[in-house]
mmCIF file of C-alpha atoms in Angstrom:
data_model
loop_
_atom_site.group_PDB
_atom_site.id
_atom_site.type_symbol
_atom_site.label_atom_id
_atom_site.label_comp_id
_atom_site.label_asym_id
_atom_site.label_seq_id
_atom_site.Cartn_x
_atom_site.Cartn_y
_atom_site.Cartn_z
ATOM 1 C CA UNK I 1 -15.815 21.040 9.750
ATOM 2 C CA UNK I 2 -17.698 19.089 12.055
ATOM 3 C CA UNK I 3 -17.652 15.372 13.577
ATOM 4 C CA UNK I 4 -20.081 13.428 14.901
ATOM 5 C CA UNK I 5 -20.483 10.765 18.056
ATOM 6 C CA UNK I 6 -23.092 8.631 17.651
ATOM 7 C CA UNK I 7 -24.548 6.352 20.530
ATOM 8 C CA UNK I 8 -26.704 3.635 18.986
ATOM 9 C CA UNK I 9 -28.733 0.662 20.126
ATOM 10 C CA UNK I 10 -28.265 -3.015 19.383
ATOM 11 C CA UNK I 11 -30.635 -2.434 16.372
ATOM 12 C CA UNK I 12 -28.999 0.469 15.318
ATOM 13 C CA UNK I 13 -32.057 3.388 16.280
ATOM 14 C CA UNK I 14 -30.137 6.453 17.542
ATOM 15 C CA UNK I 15 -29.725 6.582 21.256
ATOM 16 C CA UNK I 16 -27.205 9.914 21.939
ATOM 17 C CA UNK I 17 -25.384 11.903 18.972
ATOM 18 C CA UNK I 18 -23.348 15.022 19.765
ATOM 19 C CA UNK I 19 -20.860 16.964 17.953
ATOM 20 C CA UNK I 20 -18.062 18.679 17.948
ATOM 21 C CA UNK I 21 -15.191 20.230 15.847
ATOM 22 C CA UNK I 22 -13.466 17.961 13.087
ATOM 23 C CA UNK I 23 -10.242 19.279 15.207
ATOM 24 C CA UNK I 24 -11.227 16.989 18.657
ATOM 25 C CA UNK I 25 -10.068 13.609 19.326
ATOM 26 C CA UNK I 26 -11.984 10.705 19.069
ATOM 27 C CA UNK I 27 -11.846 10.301 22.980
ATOM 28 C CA UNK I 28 -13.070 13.675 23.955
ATOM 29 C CA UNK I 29 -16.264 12.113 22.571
ATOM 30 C CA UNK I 30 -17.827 10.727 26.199
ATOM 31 C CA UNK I 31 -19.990 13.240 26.403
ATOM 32 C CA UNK I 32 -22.239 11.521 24.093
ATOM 33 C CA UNK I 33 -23.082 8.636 27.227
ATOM 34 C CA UNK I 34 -24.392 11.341 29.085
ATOM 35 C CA UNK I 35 -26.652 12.655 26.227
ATOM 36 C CA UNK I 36 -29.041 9.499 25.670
ATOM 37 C CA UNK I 37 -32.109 10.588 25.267
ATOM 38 C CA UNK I 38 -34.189 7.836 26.760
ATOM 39 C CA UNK I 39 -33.584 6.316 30.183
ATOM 40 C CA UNK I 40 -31.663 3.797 30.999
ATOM 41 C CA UNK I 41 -32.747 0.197 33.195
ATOM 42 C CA UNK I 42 -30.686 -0.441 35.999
ATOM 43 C CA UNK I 43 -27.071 -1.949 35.016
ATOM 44 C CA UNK I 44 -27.755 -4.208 37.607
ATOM 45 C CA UNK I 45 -31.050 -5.576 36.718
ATOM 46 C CA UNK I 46 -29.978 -5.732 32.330
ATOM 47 C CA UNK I 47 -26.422 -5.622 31.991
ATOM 48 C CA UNK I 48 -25.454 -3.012 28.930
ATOM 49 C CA UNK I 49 -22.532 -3.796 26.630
ATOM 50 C CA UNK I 50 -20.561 -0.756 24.835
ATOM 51 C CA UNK I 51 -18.593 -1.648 21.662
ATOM 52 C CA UNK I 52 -16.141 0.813 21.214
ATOM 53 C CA UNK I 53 -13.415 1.044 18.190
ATOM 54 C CA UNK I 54 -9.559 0.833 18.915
ATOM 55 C CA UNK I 55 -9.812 4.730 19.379
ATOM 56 C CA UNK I 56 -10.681 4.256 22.676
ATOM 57 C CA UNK I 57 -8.420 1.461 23.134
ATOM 58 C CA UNK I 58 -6.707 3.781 26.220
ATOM 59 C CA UNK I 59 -7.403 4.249 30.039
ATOM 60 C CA UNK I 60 -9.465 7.260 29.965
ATOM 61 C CA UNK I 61 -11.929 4.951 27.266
ATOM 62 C CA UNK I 62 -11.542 2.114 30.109
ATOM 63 C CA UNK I 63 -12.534 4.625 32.937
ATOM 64 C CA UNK I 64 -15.320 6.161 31.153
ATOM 65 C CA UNK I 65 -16.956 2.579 30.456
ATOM 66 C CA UNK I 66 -16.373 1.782 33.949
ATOM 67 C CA UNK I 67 -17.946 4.816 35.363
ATOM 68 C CA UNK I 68 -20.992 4.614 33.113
ATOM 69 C CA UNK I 69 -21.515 1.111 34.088
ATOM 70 C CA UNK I 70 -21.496 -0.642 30.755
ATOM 71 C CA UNK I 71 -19.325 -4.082 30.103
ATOM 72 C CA UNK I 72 -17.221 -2.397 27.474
ATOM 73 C CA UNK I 73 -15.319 -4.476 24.430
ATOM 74 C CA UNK I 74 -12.726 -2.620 22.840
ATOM 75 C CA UNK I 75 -11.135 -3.350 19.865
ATOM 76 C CA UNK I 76 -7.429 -3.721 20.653
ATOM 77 C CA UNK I 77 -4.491 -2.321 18.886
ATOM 78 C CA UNK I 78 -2.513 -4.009 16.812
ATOM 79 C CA UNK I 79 0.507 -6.467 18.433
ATOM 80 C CA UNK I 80 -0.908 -6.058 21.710
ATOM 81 C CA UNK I 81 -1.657 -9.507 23.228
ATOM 82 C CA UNK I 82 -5.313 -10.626 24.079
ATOM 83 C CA UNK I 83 -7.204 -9.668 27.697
ATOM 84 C CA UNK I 84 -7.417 -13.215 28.754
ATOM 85 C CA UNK I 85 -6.948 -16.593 26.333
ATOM 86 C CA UNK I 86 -10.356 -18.014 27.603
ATOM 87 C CA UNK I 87 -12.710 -14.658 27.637
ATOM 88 C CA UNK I 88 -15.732 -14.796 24.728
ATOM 89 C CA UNK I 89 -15.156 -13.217 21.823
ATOM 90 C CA UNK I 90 -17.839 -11.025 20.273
ATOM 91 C CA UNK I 91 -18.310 -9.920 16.788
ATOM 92 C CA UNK I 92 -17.782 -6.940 15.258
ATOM 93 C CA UNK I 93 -20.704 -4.175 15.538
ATOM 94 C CA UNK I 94 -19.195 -1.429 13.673
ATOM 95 C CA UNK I 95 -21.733 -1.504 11.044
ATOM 96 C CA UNK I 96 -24.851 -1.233 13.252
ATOM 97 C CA UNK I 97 -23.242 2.398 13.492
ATOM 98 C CA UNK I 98 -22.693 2.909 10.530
ATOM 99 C CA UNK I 99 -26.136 2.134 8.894
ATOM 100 C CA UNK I 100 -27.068 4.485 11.485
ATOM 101 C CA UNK I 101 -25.331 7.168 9.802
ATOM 102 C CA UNK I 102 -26.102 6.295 6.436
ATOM 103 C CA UNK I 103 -29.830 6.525 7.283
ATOM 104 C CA UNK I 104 -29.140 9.753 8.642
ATOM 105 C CA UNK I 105 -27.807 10.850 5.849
ATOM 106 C CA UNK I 106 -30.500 10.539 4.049
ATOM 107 C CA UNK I 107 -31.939 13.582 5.591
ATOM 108 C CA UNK I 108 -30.959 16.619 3.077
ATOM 109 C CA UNK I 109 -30.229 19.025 5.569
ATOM 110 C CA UNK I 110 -28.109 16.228 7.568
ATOM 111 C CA UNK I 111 -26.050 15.246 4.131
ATOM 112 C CA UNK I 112 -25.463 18.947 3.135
ATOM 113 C CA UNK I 113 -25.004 20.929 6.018
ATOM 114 C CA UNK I 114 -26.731 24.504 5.060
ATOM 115 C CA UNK I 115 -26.758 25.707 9.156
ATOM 116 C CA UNK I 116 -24.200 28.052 10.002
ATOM 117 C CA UNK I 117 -24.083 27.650 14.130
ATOM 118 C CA UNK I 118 -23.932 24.548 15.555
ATOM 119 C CA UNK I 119 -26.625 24.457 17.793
ATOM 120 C CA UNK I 120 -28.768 24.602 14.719
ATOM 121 C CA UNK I 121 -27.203 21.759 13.147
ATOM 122 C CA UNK I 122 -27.200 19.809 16.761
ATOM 123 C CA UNK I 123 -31.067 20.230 16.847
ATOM 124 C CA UNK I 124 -31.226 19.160 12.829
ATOM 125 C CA UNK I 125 -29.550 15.793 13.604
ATOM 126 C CA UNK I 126 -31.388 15.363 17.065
ATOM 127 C CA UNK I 127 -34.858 15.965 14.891
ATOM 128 C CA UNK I 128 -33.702 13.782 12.135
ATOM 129 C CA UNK I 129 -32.758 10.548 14.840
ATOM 130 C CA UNK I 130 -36.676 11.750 16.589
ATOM 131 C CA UNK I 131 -38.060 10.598 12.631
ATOM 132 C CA UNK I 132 -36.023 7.373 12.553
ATOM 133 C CA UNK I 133 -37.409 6.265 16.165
ATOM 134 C CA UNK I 134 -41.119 7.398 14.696
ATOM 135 C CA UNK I 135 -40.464 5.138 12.030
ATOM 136 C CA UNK I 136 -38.760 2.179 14.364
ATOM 137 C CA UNK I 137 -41.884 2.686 16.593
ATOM 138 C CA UNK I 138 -44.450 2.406 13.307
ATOM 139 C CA UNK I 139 -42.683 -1.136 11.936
ATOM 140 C CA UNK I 140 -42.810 -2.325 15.607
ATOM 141 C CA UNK I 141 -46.379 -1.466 15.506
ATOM 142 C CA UNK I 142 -47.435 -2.503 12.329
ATOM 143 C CA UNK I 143 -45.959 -6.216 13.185
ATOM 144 C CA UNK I 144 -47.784 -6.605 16.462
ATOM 145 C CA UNK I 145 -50.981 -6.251 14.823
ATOM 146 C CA UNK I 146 -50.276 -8.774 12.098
#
């Protein structure tokens, strides 16, 4: 089998996706920050927050935000006690990712995976997040010149 990592914007259009074996850990995954597609602005001039799940709840997840440069929020495990009493509290994201998936899974070659190696199937998912960014970029369009 195979697993996905999927690096998505605020609005949920598909920045970085890689994959890997159904075998790896969740945290071998950081690959995917290096494998954005579009370029980022300076952390310094816009500030860029990662959400990650309590799978990266660990100090390898805490390095890897920190050498990226993102202000990372982690959901923490279970009976551990907070960062800080007076730090903001954001809300959950988790499903900006996962309506990312869902839409590509719409794709039939996506949802049923007929390529055998998996550079065929990486190229597959990269072309099916290329059609949801044409399709982000035609809404965007088509409400500007309303």
């Amino acid at each position: 089998g195979v697993k996905w990592s999927l690096l998505v914007e605020r609005t949920g259009s598909p920045l970085g996706i890689v994959i890997a074996g159904a075998n790896v850990h969740d945290t071998k995954f950081w690959m995917h920050l290096d494998a954005v597609v579009v370029r980022r602005p300076s952390p310094v001039d816009y500030p860029q927050h990662l959400c990650l799940d309590r799978g990266y709840d660990n100090p390898t997840g805490e390095t890897a935000v920190r050498d990226h440069e993102y202000i990372g929020h982690t959901r923490q495990r279970p009976g551990q006690p907070p960062d800080a009493p007076d730090t903001k509290r954001y809300p959950a994201r988790r499903w900006v990712v996962e309506r990312t998936i869902a839409w590509l899974s719409k794709f039939r070659g996506v949802l049923v995976r007929y390529e055998v190696h998996d550079e065929n199937y990486l190229g597959l998912l990269q072309f099916a997040c290329a059609l949801i960014w044409t399709r982000v970029w035609h809404t965007l369009k088509a409400q500007t010149v309303d």
